[in-house]
Coordinates of C-alpha atoms and ligand atoms in Angstrom, one line a residue:
X27 CA 107.4 67.6 123.1
X28 CA 103.9 68.0 122.8
X29 CA 103.6 71.8 122.1
X30 CA 100.8 73.5 120.8
X31 CA 101.3 75.1 117.2
X32 CA 100.5 78.9 117.2
X33 CA 100.4 80.9 113.7
X34 CA 100.1 84.5 113.5
X35 CA 100.9 87.2 110.7
X36 CA 101.3 91.1 110.9
X37 CA 101.1 93.3 107.9
X38 CA 104.4 95.2 107.2
X39 CA 102.7 98.7 107.0
X40 CA 105.5 100.7 108.6
X41 CA 107.4 100.5 112.0
X42 CA 106.1 99.1 115.2
X43 CA 105.4 101.3 118.3
X44 CA 104.6 100.8 121.8
X45 CA 100.8 100.2 121.5
X46 CA 102.0 96.9 119.2
X47 CA 104.5 96.2 122.0
X48 CA 101.9 96.4 125.0
X49 CA 99.6 94.5 122.8
X50 CA 100.6 92.1 120.2
X51 CA 104.3 91.5 120.8
X52 CA 104.1 90.9 124.6
X53 CA 101.7 88.4 124.0
X54 CA 104.0 86.6 121.5
X55 CA 107.1 86.7 124.1
X56 CA 105.1 84.9 126.7
X57 CA 103.7 82.4 124.2
X58 CA 107.1 81.6 122.7
X59 CA 108.4 79.9 125.8
X60 CA 105.8 76.9 125.4
X61 CA 104.1 76.9 122.2
X62 CA 105.8 76.2 118.6
X63 CA 105.5 79.5 117.1
X64 CA 105.1 80.5 113.3
X65 CA 105.1 84.3 113.1
X66 CA 105.4 85.8 109.5
X67 CA 105.0 89.1 107.6
X68 CA 101.9 89.1 105.8
X69 CA 102.9 90.7 102.7
X70 CA 100.1 89.6 100.6
X71 CA 97.8 90.9 103.0
X72 CA 99.3 94.4 102.9
X73 CA 99.1 94.5 99.4
X74 CA 95.2 94.1 99.6
X75 CA 95.0 97.8 100.8
X76 CA 98.6 98.9 99.8
X77 CA 98.6 97.6 96.1
X78 CA 99.2 101.1 94.7
X79 CA 102.3 101.4 97.1
X80 CA 104.0 97.9 96.8
X81 CA 107.2 99.8 97.5
X82 CA 106.0 100.7 100.9
X83 CA 105.2 97.3 101.9
X84 CA 108.5 96.0 100.7
X85 CA 110.6 98.3 103.0
X86 CA 108.4 98.0 105.8
X87 CA 109.0 94.0 105.7
X88 CA 112.8 94.0 107.0
X89 CA 111.5 96.6 109.6
X90 CA 109.1 94.2 110.9
X91 CA 111.6 91.2 111.3
X92 CA 114.4 93.6 113.2
X93 CA 111.6 94.8 115.4
X94 CA 110.5 91.4 116.4
X95 CA 114.0 90.5 117.1
X96 CA 114.9 93.6 118.8
X97 CA 112.0 93.2 121.6
X98 CA 113.0 89.4 122.0
X99 CA 111.1 87.4 119.7
X100 CA 113.4 84.6 119.6
X101 CA 114.8 82.8 116.4
X102 CA 115.6 79.8 118.3
X103 CA 112.0 79.3 119.2
X104 CA 110.0 81.0 116.6
X105 CA 109.7 80.3 113.1
X106 CA 109.7 84.0 111.2
X107 CA 109.2 84.5 107.5
X108 CA 107.3 86.2 104.8
X109 CA 104.1 85.2 103.7
X110 CA 105.2 85.8 100.1
X111 CA 107.9 83.6 100.1
X112 CA 105.8 80.4 100.4
X113 CA 103.8 79.9 97.2
X114 CA 101.8 77.2 99.0
X115 CA 100.0 79.9 100.7
X116 CA 98.5 81.1 97.4
X117 CA 97.7 77.9 96.0
X118 CA 95.9 76.8 99.2
X119 CA 94.1 80.3 98.9
X120 CA 92.6 79.5 95.4
X121 CA 91.7 76.2 96.3
X122 CA 89.7 77.6 99.5
X123 CA 88.1 80.2 97.3
X124 CA 86.3 77.5 95.2
X125 CA 84.5 76.4 98.4
X126 CA 83.7 79.6 100.3
X127 CA 80.5 81.3 99.6
X128 CA 80.6 84.9 98.7
X129 CA 78.1 86.0 101.4
X130 CA 80.2 84.7 104.0
X131 CA 82.7 87.4 103.1
X132 CA 80.5 90.1 102.7
X133 CA 78.7 89.7 105.8
X134 CA 82.0 89.8 107.5
X135 CA 82.0 93.0 110.1
X136 CA 85.8 93.7 109.9
X137 CA 85.4 93.7 105.9
X138 CA 82.4 96.3 106.4
X139 CA 84.2 98.6 108.8
X140 CA 87.4 98.7 106.7
X141 CA 85.6 99.6 103.4
X142 CA 84.1 102.4 105.5
X143 CA 87.1 103.4 107.4
X144 CA 89.4 103.3 104.3
X145 CA 87.2 105.3 101.9
X146 CA 89.9 107.1 100.3
X147 CA 91.4 103.7 98.7
X148 CA 89.3 101.6 96.4
X149 CA 88.8 98.5 98.1
X150 CA 86.0 97.2 96.0
X151 CA 88.5 94.5 95.0
X152 CA 88.5 90.7 94.5
X153 CA 91.5 90.6 96.7
X154 CA 90.1 92.7 99.4
X155 CA 86.8 90.8 99.6
X156 CA 89.1 87.4 99.7
X157 CA 91.2 88.7 102.8
X158 CA 90.0 86.4 105.2
X159 CA 90.3 83.1 102.6
X160 CA 94.0 84.1 102.3
X161 CA 94.2 84.1 106.2
X162 CA 92.6 80.9 106.4
X163 CA 94.9 79.8 104.1
X164 CA 98.0 81.1 106.2
X165 CA 96.7 79.3 109.2
X166 CA 95.3 75.8 108.2
X167 CA 98.5 75.4 105.9
X168 CA 100.4 74.8 109.1
X169 CA 97.6 73.1 110.9
X170 CA 97.6 75.7 113.6
X171 CA 95.7 74.6 116.9
X172 CA 95.6 78.2 117.9
X173 CA 96.1 81.7 116.6
X174 CA 97.1 84.7 118.8
X175 CA 94.9 87.7 117.4
X176 CA 93.3 90.8 118.6
X177 CA 89.4 91.3 119.0
X178 CA 89.1 92.7 115.7
X179 CA 90.3 89.4 113.9
X180 CA 87.9 87.1 115.6
X181 CA 85.3 87.4 112.6
X182 CA 88.3 86.4 110.6
X183 CA 89.3 83.3 112.7
X184 CA 85.7 82.2 112.7
X185 CA 85.6 82.1 109.4
X186 CA 89.0 80.1 109.2
X187 CA 87.1 77.6 111.2
X188 CA 83.9 77.6 108.8
X189 CA 86.3 77.2 105.8
X190 CA 88.2 74.3 107.5
X191 CA 85.2 72.6 108.4
X192 CA 83.6 72.8 104.8
X193 CA 87.0 71.6 103.3
X194 CA 87.0 68.6 105.7
X195 CA 83.4 68.1 105.1
X196 CA 83.3 68.2 101.4
X197 CA 86.3 66.1 100.6
X198 CA 85.6 63.7 103.5
X199 CA 89.0 63.9 105.2
X200 CA 90.2 65.7 108.4
X201 CA 92.9 67.5 106.7
X202 CA 92.7 70.6 108.6
X203 CA 92.1 70.9 112.5
X204 CA 89.8 74.1 113.5
X205 CA 92.2 76.3 115.1
X206 CA 91.0 78.3 118.2
X207 CA 91.6 82.1 118.8
X208 CA 93.9 83.4 121.6
X209 CA 92.9 86.5 122.3
X210 CA 95.9 88.9 122.6
X211 CA 96.1 91.7 125.1
X212 CA 94.5 95.1 124.0
X213 CA 96.7 97.9 124.7
X214 CA 95.1 100.9 125.7
X215 CA 98.2 103.2 125.3
X216 CA 97.5 107.0 124.5
X217 CA 99.6 108.5 121.7
X218 CA 101.2 112.1 122.1
X219 CA 97.7 113.7 121.5
X220 CA 95.6 111.8 123.9
X221 CA 93.9 109.4 121.4
X222 CA 94.7 106.1 121.0
X223 CA 98.5 105.3 119.8
X224 CA 98.1 104.6 116.1
X225 CA 100.2 105.0 113.2
X226 CA 97.6 106.8 111.2
X227 CA 97.0 109.5 113.7
X228 CA 100.9 110.4 113.6
X229 CA 100.8 110.1 117.5
X230 CA 102.8 107.1 117.9
X231 CA 106.2 106.6 119.7
X232 CA 108.2 103.8 118.0
X233 CA 110.3 101.1 119.1
X234 CA 113.1 102.4 117.1
X235 CA 112.7 105.8 118.2
X236 CA 116.2 107.6 119.5
X237 CA 116.6 108.8 123.1
X238 CA 116.2 112.2 121.8
X239 CA 112.9 111.3 119.8
X240 CA 111.6 110.0 122.8
X241 CA 112.3 112.9 125.0
X242 CA 111.0 115.3 122.3
X243 CA 107.7 113.5 122.0
X244 CA 107.2 113.2 125.4
X245 CA 107.8 116.6 126.4
X246 CA 105.2 118.0 123.9
X247 CA 102.8 115.3 124.9
X248 CA 99.4 115.8 126.0
X249 CA 98.6 115.6 129.5
X250 CA 95.1 116.3 131.6
X251 CA 93.7 119.0 129.2
X252 CA 91.9 120.7 132.2
X253 CA 95.1 121.3 133.9
X254 CA 96.3 124.4 132.4
X255 CA 98.6 126.0 135.2
X256 CA 101.3 124.5 137.3
X257 CA 98.9 125.2 140.4
X258 CA 95.8 123.6 138.7
X259 CA 95.2 120.3 140.3
X260 CA 95.3 117.5 137.8
X261 CA 93.7 114.1 137.0
X262 CA 95.9 111.2 136.3
X263 CA 93.1 109.2 134.9
X264 CA 92.8 111.3 131.8
X265 CA 96.1 111.9 131.6
X266 CA 98.3 110.0 128.5
X267 CA 101.5 110.5 130.5
X268 CA 100.1 108.6 133.4
X269 CA 99.1 105.8 131.2
X270 CA 102.7 105.4 130.4
X271 CA 104.2 106.1 134.0
X272 CA 101.9 103.0 135.3
X273 CA 103.7 100.7 132.6
X274 CA 107.0 102.0 133.0
X275 CA 107.6 103.2 136.6
X276 CA 107.8 101.5 139.8
X277 CA 104.5 101.1 141.8
X278 CA 105.5 103.6 144.4
X279 CA 106.3 106.3 142.3
X280 CA 103.2 105.7 140.3
X281 CA 101.2 106.0 143.6
X282 CA 103.3 109.3 144.5
X283 CA 102.6 110.5 141.2
X284 CA 98.9 109.9 141.3
X285 CA 98.7 111.4 145.0
X286 CA 100.8 114.7 144.2
X287 CA 99.0 115.5 140.9
X288 CA 95.8 115.6 142.3
X289 CA 97.0 118.2 144.7
X290 CA 99.3 120.3 142.3
X291 CA 102.2 118.8 144.2
X292 CA 104.0 117.8 141.1
X293 CA 104.0 119.8 137.9
X294 CA 103.5 118.0 134.2
X295 CA 107.1 119.1 133.1
X296 CA 108.7 117.4 136.3
X297 CA 106.0 114.5 135.8
X298 CA 107.2 114.2 132.2
X299 CA 111.2 114.3 132.7
X300 CA 110.7 111.3 135.2
X301 CA 108.9 109.2 132.4
X302 CA 111.3 110.2 129.8
X303 CA 114.0 108.4 132.1
X304 CA 112.0 105.5 132.4
X305 CA 111.1 105.1 129.0
X306 CA 114.4 105.3 127.7
X307 CA 115.9 103.0 130.1
X308 CA 113.2 100.8 129.0
X309 CA 113.7 101.2 125.5
X310 CA 117.5 101.1 125.8
X311 CA 117.8 97.1 125.5
X312 CA 115.6 97.1 122.5
X313 CA 117.9 99.6 120.6
X314 CA 120.8 97.8 121.6
X315 CA 119.5 94.5 120.0
X316 CA 118.4 96.2 117.2
X317 CA 121.6 97.8 116.4
X318 CA 123.3 94.3 117.0
X319 CA 120.9 92.7 114.2
X320 CA 121.1 95.7 112.1
X321 CA 125.0 95.6 112.0
X322 CA 124.7 91.8 111.1
X323 CA 122.1 91.9 108.5
X324 CA 123.6 88.5 107.4
X325 CA 122.6 87.0 110.3
X326 CA 119.0 88.3 110.1
X327 CA 118.7 87.0 106.4
X328 CA 119.9 83.6 107.8
X329 CA 117.3 83.5 110.4
X330 CA 114.6 84.2 107.8
X331 CA 115.9 81.9 105.6
X332 CA 116.2 79.2 107.7
X333 CA 112.8 79.8 109.0
X334 CA 111.3 80.0 105.6
X335 CA 113.0 76.3 104.6
X336 CA 111.2 75.2 107.8
X337 CA 107.9 76.7 107.2
X338 CA 107.8 75.5 103.6
X339 CA 108.7 72.1 104.2
X340 CA 105.7 72.1 106.3
X341 CA 103.3 74.0 103.7
X342 CA 104.4 71.3 100.6
X343 CA 103.3 68.4 103.2
X344 CA 100.2 69.9 103.7
X345 CA 99.5 70.5 99.9
X346 CA 100.2 67.1 98.9
X347 CA 97.4 66.1 101.6
X348 CA 95.3 68.9 100.1
X349 CA 95.7 67.7 96.6
X350 CA 95.3 64.2 97.4
X351 CA 91.8 65.1 99.1
X352 CA 90.5 67.3 96.4
X353 CA 91.8 64.9 94.1
X354 CA 92.8 67.5 91.3
Ligands
LIG4 N1 95.0 90.0 109.4 C1 95.8 89.9 110.4 C2 95.7 91.6 110.9 O1 95.7 92.5 110.3 C3 97.1 89.7 109.8 C4 97.2 88.3 109.5 C5 97.1 87.8 108.2 C6 97.2 87.0 110.3 N2 97.5 86.1 108.3 C7 97.2 86.2 109.4 C8 96.8 87.1 111.7 C9 96.9 84.6 110.0 C10 96.8 85.8 112.3 C11 97.0 84.6 111.3 O2 96.4 91.7 111.9
SF4_5 FE1 99.8 113.9 133.8 FE2 102.0 114.0 135.4 FE3 100.8 116.4 134.7 FE4 99.4 114.9 136.3 S1 101.5 115.9 136.8 S2 98.6 115.8 134.6 S3 99.9 112.7 135.7 S4 101.8 114.8 133.2

């Protein structure tokens, strides 16, 4: 048993959609077989932007665990817990904040982008600037070897490595290994309006959508915008429905649609009908699993509380080493 330990978190800010599934979650599913996995809901990180809406964050936490479990994140293999249940993350965050130069935080490209993007929120806060320090604490407190993350999170991991190095150097003790990034797949799934699938665009298909919701959403989904009449030839390469067929339909059907669409041999209505069946079939086992867990909340609570104990044990041990290294 010499599995590499990986740690990753997700902010609880609403239910997960197909884009999450084909990006992060499918990577987690692959990793869980041969890694020691720690997955947590980063509720404090969610508060850095949602501090005025803690209710929304609170409600999203249980949904997040249900989403994970329903796609097959296996509680026998993965430790799943919430960040805020383990106060040691906060203590380590504090200690790491002492030794992190502010310019490291200010030059972080993700920070600058988000300030720009979320203009409607007041994000000139201390907590938001310190976001990567909390993330560093989340990771090094478990002495993770690797961190599965999306491209946008790479600067945060680089900061984690720099902070870990600085700690080890200052206190002359190799308390923290420097974790490496493991890039998760990026999903290029398009939403119902043809833009990238995203909660904020309101164009997402959720893992928890019912059969009818899926049918409804796909029926009104954008296709090739140039294809106005049934007799117009279409271009599958620019069609959001086609990007999904490639994920959910067998190859021979995908090829057939590709061919027929280009010569107006198939209409969008029929093409969508086929996808509705395929996608609903693919989501059915996920729905069943979700229903099973949703009906047995006690079991979910038990899974999370066992995991929390396990994570806490490790975090406490690391903090003993940390306090000894710092000497305070
Ligand atoms: N910042 C990450 C995101 O927005 C979430 C996160 C918090 C995280 N702590 C982490 C990811 C630790 C990996 C490891 O997606
Ligand atoms: Fe898209 Fe299918 Fe219509 Fe072609 S037939 S434009 S692939 S929905």
